[in-house]
XYZ file of C-alpha atoms in Angstrom:
549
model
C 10.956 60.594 80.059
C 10.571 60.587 76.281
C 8.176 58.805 75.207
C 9.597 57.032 72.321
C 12.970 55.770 73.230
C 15.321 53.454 70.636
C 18.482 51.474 71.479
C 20.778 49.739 69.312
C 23.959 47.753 70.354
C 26.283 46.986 67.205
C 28.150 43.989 68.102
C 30.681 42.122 65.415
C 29.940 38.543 65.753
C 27.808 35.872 64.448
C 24.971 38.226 65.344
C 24.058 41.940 65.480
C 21.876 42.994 68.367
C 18.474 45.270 67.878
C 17.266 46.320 70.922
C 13.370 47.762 71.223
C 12.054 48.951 74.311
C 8.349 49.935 74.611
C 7.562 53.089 74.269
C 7.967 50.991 70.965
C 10.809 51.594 68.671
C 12.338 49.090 66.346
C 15.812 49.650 65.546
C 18.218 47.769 63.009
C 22.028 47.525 62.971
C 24.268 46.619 59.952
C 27.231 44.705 60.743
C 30.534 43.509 59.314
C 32.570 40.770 59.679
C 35.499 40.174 62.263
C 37.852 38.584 60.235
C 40.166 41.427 60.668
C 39.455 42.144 63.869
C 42.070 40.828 66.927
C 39.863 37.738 68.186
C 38.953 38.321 71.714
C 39.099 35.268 74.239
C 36.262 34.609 76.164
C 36.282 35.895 79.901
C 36.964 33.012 82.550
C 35.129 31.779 85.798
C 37.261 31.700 88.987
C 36.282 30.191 92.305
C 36.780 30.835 96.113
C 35.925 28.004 98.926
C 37.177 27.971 102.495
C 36.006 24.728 103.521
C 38.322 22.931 101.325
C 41.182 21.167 102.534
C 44.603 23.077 102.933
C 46.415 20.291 101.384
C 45.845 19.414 97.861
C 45.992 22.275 94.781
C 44.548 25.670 94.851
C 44.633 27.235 91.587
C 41.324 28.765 91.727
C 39.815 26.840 88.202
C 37.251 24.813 89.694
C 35.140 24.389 93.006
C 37.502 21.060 93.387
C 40.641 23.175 93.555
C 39.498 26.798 94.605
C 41.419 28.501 96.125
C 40.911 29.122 99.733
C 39.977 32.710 100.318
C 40.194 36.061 98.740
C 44.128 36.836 99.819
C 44.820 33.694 97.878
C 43.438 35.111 94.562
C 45.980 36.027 92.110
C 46.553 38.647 89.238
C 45.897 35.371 86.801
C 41.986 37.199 87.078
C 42.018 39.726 84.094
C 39.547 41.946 83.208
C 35.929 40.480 81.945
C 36.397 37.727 84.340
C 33.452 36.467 87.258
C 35.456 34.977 90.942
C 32.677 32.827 92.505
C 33.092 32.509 96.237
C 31.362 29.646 98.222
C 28.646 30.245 100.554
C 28.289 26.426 101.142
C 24.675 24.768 101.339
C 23.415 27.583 103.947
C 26.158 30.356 104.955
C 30.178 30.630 105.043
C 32.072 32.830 106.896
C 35.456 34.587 105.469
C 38.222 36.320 107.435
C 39.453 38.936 105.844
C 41.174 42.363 106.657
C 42.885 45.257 104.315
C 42.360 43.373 101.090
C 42.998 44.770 97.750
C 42.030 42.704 94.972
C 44.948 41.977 92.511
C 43.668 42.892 89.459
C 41.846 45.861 87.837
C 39.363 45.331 85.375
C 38.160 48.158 82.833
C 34.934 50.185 82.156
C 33.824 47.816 79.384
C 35.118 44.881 81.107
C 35.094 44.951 84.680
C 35.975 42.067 87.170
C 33.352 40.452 89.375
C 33.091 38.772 92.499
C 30.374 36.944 92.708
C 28.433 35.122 95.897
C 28.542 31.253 94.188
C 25.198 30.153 91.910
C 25.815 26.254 92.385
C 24.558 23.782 94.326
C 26.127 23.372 97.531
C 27.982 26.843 96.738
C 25.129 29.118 97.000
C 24.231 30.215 100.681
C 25.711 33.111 101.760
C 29.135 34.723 101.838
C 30.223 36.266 104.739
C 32.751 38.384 105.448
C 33.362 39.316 108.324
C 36.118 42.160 110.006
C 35.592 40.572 114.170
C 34.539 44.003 115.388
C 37.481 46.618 113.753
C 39.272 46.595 110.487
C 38.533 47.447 107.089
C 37.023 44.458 104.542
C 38.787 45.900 100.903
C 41.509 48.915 101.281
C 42.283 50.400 97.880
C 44.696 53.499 98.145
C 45.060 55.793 95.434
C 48.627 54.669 94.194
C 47.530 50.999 94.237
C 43.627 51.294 92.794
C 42.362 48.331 91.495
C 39.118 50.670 89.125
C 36.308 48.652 87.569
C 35.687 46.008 90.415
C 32.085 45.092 90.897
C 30.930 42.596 93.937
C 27.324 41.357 92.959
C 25.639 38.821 95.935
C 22.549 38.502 94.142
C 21.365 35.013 93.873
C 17.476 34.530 92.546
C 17.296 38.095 93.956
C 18.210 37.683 97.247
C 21.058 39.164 99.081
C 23.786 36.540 99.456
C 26.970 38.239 100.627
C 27.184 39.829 104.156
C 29.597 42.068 104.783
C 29.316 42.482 108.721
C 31.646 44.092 111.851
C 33.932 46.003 109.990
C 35.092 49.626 111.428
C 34.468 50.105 107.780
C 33.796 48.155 105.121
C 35.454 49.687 102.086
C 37.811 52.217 101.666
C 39.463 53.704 98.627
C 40.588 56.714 96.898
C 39.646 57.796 93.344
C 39.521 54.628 92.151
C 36.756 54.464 89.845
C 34.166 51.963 88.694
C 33.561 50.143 92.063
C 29.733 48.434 92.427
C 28.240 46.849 94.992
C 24.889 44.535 94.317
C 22.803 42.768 96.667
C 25.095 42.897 99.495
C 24.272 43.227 103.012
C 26.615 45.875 104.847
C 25.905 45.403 108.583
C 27.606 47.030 111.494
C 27.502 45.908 115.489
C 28.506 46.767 118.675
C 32.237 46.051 117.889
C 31.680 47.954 114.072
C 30.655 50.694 112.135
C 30.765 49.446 108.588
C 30.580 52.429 106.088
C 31.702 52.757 102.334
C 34.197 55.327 101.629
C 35.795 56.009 97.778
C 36.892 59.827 98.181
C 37.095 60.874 94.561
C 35.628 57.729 92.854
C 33.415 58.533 89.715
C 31.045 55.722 87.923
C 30.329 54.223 91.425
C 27.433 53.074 92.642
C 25.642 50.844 95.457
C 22.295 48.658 94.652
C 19.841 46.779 95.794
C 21.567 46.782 98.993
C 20.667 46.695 103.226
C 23.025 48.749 104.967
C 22.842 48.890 108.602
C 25.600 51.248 110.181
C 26.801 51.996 113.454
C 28.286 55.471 113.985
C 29.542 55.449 111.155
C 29.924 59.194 109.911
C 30.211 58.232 106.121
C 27.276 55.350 105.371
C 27.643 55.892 101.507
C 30.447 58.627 101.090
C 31.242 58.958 97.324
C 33.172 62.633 97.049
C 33.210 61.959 92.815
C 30.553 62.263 90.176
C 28.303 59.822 87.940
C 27.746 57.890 90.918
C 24.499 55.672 90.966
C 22.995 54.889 94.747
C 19.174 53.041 94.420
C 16.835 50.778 95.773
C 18.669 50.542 99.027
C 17.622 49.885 102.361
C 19.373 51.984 105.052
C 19.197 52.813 108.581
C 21.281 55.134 110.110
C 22.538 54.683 113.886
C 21.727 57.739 116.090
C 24.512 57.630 118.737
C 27.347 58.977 120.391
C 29.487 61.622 118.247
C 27.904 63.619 114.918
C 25.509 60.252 113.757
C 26.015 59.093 110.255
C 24.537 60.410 106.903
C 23.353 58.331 104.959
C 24.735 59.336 101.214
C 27.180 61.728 101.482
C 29.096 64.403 98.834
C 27.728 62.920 95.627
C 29.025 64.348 92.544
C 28.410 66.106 89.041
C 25.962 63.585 87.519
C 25.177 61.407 89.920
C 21.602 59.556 90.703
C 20.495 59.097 94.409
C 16.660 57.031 93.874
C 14.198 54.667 95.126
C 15.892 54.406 98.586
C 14.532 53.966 101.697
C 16.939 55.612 104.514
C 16.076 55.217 108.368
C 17.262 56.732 111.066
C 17.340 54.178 114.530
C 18.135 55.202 117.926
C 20.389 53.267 119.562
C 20.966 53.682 123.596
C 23.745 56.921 123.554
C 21.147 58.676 121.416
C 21.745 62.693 121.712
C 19.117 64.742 119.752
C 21.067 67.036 118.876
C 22.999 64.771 116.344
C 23.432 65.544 112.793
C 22.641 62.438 110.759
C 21.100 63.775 107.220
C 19.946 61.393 104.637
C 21.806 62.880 101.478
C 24.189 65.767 101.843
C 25.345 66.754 98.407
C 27.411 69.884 96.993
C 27.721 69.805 92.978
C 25.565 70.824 90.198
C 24.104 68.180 88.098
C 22.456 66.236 90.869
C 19.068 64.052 90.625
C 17.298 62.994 93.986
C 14.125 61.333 93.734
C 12.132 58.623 94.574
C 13.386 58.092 98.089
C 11.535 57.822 101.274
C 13.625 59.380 104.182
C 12.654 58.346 108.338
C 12.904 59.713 111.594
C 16.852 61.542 111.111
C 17.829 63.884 113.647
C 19.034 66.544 110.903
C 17.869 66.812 107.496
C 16.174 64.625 104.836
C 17.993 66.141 102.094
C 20.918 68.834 102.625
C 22.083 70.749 99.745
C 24.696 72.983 100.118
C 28.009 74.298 98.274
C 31.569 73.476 99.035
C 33.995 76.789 99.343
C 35.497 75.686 96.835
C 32.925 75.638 93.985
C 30.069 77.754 95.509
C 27.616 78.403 92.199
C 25.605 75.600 91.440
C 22.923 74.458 88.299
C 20.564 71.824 87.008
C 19.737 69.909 90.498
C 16.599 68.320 90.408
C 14.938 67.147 94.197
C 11.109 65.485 93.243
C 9.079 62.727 94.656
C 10.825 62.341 97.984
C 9.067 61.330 100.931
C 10.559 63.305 104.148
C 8.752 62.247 107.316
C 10.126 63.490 111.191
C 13.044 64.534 110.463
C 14.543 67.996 112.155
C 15.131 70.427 109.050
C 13.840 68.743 106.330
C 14.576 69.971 102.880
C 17.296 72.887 103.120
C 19.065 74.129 100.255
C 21.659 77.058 101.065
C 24.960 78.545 101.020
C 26.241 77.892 104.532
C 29.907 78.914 104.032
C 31.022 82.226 106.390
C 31.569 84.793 104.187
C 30.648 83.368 100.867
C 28.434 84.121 97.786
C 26.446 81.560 95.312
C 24.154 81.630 92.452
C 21.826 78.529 92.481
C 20.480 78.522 88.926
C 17.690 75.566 87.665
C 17.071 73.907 90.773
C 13.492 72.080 90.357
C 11.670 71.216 94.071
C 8.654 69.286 93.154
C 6.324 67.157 94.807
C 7.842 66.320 97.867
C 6.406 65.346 101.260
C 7.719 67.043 104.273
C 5.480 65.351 107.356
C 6.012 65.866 111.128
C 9.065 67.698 110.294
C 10.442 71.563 110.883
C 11.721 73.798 108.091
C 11.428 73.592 104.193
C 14.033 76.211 103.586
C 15.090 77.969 100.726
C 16.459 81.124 101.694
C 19.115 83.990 100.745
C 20.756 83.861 104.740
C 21.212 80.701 106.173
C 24.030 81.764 107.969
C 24.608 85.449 109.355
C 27.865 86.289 106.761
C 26.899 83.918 103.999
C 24.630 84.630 100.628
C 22.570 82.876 98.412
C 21.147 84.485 94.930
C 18.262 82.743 93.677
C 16.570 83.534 90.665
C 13.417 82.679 88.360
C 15.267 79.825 86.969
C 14.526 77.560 90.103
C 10.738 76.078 90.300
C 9.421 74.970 93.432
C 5.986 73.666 92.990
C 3.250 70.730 94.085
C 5.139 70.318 97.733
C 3.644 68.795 100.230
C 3.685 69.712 104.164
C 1.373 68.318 106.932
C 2.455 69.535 110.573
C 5.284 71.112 109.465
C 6.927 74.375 110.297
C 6.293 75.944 106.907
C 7.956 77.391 103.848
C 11.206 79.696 104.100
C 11.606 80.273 100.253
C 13.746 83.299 98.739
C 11.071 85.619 97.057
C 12.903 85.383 93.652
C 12.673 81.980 93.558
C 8.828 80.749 91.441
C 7.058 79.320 93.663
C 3.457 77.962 93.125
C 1.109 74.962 94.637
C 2.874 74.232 97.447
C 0.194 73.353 100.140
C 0.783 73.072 103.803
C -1.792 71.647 106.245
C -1.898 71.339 110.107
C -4.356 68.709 111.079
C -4.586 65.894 114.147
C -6.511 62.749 112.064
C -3.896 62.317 109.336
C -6.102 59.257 108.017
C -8.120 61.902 106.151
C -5.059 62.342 103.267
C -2.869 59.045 103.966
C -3.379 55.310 103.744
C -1.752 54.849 107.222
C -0.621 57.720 109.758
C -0.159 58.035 113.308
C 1.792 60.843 114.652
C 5.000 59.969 115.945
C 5.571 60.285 119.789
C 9.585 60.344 119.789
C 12.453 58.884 117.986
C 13.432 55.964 120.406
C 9.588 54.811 119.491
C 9.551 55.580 116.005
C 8.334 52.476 113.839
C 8.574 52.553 110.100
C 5.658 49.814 109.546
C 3.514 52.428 110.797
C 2.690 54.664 108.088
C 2.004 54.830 104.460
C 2.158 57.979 103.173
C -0.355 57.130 99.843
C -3.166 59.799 99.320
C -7.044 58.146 99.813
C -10.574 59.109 98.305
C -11.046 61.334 101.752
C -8.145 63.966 101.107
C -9.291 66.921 99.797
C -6.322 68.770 100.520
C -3.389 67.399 98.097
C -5.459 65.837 95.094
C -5.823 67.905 92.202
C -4.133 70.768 93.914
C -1.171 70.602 91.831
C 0.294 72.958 88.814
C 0.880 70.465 85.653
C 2.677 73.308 84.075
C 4.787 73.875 86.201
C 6.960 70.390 86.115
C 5.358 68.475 83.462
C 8.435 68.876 81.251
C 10.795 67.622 84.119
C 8.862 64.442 85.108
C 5.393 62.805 84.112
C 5.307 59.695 87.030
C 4.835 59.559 90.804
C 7.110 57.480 93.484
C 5.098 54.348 92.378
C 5.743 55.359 88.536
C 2.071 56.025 88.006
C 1.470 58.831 85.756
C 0.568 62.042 86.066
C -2.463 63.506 86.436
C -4.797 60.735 87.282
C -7.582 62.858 87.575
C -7.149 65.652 85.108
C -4.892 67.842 88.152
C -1.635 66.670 89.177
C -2.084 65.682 92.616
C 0.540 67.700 95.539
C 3.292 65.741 97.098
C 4.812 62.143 96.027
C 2.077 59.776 95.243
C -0.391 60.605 92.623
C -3.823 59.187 93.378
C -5.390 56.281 91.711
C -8.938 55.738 91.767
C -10.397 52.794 88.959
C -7.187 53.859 86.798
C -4.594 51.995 85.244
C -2.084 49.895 87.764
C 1.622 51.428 87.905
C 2.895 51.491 83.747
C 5.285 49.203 82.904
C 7.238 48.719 79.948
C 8.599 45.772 78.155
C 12.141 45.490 77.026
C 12.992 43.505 74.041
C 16.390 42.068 72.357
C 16.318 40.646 68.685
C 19.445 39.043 67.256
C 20.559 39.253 63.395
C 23.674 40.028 61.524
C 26.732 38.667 59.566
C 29.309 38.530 61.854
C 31.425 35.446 62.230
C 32.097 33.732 65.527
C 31.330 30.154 67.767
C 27.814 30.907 68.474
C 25.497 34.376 68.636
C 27.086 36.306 71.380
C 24.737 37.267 74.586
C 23.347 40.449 76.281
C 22.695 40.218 79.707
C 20.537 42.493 82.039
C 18.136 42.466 85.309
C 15.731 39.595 83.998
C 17.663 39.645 80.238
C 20.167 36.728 79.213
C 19.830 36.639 75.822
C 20.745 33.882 74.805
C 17.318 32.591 75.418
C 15.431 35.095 77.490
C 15.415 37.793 75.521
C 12.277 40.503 76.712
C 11.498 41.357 80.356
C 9.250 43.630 81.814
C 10.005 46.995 84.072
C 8.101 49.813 86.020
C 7.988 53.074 84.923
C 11.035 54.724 85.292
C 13.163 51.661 86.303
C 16.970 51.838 84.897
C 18.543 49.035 83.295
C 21.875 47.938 82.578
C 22.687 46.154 79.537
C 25.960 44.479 79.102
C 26.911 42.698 75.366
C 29.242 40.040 75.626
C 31.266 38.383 72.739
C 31.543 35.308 71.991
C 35.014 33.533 71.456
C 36.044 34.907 67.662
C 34.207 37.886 67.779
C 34.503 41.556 69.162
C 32.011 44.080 70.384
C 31.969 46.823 67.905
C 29.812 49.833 69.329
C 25.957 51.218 70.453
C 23.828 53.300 68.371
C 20.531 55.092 68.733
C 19.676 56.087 71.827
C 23.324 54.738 73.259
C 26.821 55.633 71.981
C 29.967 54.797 72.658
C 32.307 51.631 72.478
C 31.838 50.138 76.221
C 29.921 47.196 76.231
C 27.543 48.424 78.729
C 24.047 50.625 78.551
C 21.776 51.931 81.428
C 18.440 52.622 79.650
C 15.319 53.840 81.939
């Protein structure tokens, strides 16, 4: 992370917009005018309600004449506009099956469907497909890109999207989100979330809770962003679902927690991984991964594009799980060059292999070279190391022990996977280890990464520590940064425009304060008689959107 970091959004309206986020910078933007700019009308509120009469009008402009479910919504929604659906005063349920929503909106001006924020309106949506179906069906030749669903209400989860065979299909269409949304499978559904060939998706804040599904999160394009999700996987009949499957060339996989659960047609020899990805540019970190019957984190090729660069795997947590970490070529017959992988500080507990080898598979081969670091790993009753002697590898420390309360806050070792309990172990080092702390290379992946899982920096102690969590004896509490938006300018326009982020709506609440390493998106909106212009600094571009971290 750099540790000055500056942000300016131009925006032509009353106001310009200087943005200054600590690690401290102070930015200024210069702004013109709109007058001869096309005015740009402001975007428009929709509404959905199901417990409204059938008789009367349903034009979807108010809560009084919403109309009556999602089929009913028409192509009048155009891009930049919110559709508020009723959860009534505690929960309301929706029937719906194969939807595609009307309307597309754009990258800089998506559409959003949003659980309801009034009173009376704001329990929780649900949707639900009665045991088979699929919730929103988006085929290739009819994509509707740039559709976000956000059920966040005071930070809760508050639409449910529940008994679907799966939950959301579509191919390459791009810009789909999902915020704050439970996705929950039964007995009678799997509930999954399928874009083949999507880019700029991404799931958040999310509980997902699948049931044989196959594909949990299965994204097959790039720039996808998957974090701070909760997700167990079912361990059943057939191959057992992964949990984020094929992401693509710049995509971000972080700060999830992923769970395998057995469920009573559990077969060990299953194949549920927690992320299974293929392409270069990758970034997996943060993430704690549970008792899955294959691999934490799978890595390997596709036929079809078999060398692969610049994947970074660091500050995962990887406890009994059957391989592990594995990165390899696994194709029959096939060659690739892995260049610039980085494998740092990891945890790999209760588990089997840590594998980075040349033969994975008897006819297949994998060229490593000194370009790939894998350093500060952590193992504890684990089967060990298989890494490819070109590969540098330094300060990886493996330990067999029975009283795992000498190096972790909480540890008991697992008995099976029908038994497993997550509550039961946190995997933070304490005073007592002697085995992980300070046994670390800081020059090895300093220039990568400077934080633990928590975001606490590294080294606490002088040493970075081995593994995840960096220990914290008397020193500061986990950083965090604040985030600040200033308003000036000479723009022309009905009032000063807003920019809106987690805790942001400025407007009036303009600064908020984030962990270490948190990413945060920033959207500018215009006011009526005003455009948005562009970003500068540390941003560029025209959209009116900017993830900063």
């Amino acid at each position: 992370m750099e540790s000055l970091k500056t942000i300016v959004l131009g925006i032509i309206i009353i106001v310009s917009f200087v943005f200054v986020i600590n690690k401290l910078p102070k930015v200024l933007v210069s702004i013109q005018p709109s007058s001869q700019l096309a005015q740009v009308a402001s975007a428009a509120n929709w509404y959905v309600d199901n417990a409204l009469p059938l008789t009367g009008t349903h034009d979807g402009r108010s809560w009084a004449t919403a109309w009556l479910n999602l089929p009913n919504v028409t192509n009048a929604v155009q891009p930049g506009d919110t559709v508020y659906i009723s959860g009534g005063s505690n929960s309301q349920t929706y029937s719906v099956n194969a939807w595609r929503p009307p309307s597309s909106g754009t990258a800089s001006m998506p559409i959003t469907y949003r659980a309801g924020q009034d009173n009376g309106h704001n329990g929780t949506v649900v949707f639900s497909g009665n045991g088979g179906g699929t919730f929103i069906i988006v085929p290739q030749v009819n994509c509707r890109p740039y559709i976000t669903f956000d059920g966040n209400y005071n930070g809760q989860n508050h639409i449910r999207i529940t008994n679907y065979n799966l939950a959301i299909y579509g191919d390459s269409c791009n810009g789909w989100k999902f915020r704050y949304i439970n996705f929950e499978g039964g007995t009678g559904g799997s509930v999954g979330i399928r874009l083949s060939g999507a880019s700029f998706m991404e799931v958040s804040n999310s509980y997902i809770r699948s049931y044989n599904s196959d594909d949990t999160i299965s994204v097959m394009g790039g720039n996808a962003l998957i974090h701070d999700n909760t997700i167990y996987l079912s361990q059943g009949t057939g191959l057992g679902d992964d949990g984020v499957k094929w992401p693509g060339p710049g995509s971000r996989i972080y700060n999830n927690t992923i769970i395998g659960y057995v469920i009573p047609d559990y077969n060990i020899g299953q194949h549920s991984d927690g992320v299974q990805a293929w392409s270069s540019d990758i970034r997996i970190y943060g993430n704690i991964f549970m008792n899955l019957a294959n691999s934490c984190i799978f890595f390997a090729p596709a036929a079809t594009a078999p060398d692969v660069s610049d994947v970074w795997i660091y500050n995962n947590v990887c406890h009994y799980s059957g391989q592990s970490l594995a990165v390899g070529n696994n194709n029959a017959g096939q060659t690739t060059n892995f260049r610039n992988f980085l494998i740092a500080n990891n945890l790999v507990i209760d588990g089997q292999n840590f594998r980075f080898e040349r033969y994975i598979c008897p006819t297949c081969v994998n060229n490593w070279d000194n370009t790939t670091i894998i350093a500060n790993n952590a193992l504890y009753n684990s089967g060990g190391t298989l890494i490819d002697p070109a590969i540098r590898s330094t300060n990886n420390v493996a330990v067999t022990g029975t009283n795992g309360s000498l190096h972790f806050v909480k540890y008991t070792r697992p008995i099976s996977h029908s038994t497993y309990d997550p509550s039961q172990y946190d995997f933070h080092l304490v005073a007592t280890d002697t085995s992980f702390r300070d046994a670390g290379s800081n020059s090895a992946v300093a220039a990568f990464f400077s934080t633990d899982l928590d975001g606490v920096y590294r080294p606490q102690e002088g040493i970075w520590d081995v593994g995840p969590y960096e220990y914290v004896s008397g020193g500061p509490s986990p950083t965090t940064y604040t985030l600040i938006v200033s308003k000036s300018g000479t723009g022309s326009g009905t009032d000063s425009g807003t920019v809106t982020g987690t805790g942001i709506n400025c407007g009036s609440d303009c600064s908020e304060s984030y962990g270490s390493g948190t990413s945060v998106t920033l959207t500018a909106s215009a006011s009526l008689g005003s455009t948005f212009s562009s970003w500068g600094g540390a941003c560029s571009g025209t959209t009116t959107t900017c993830t900063v971290t």
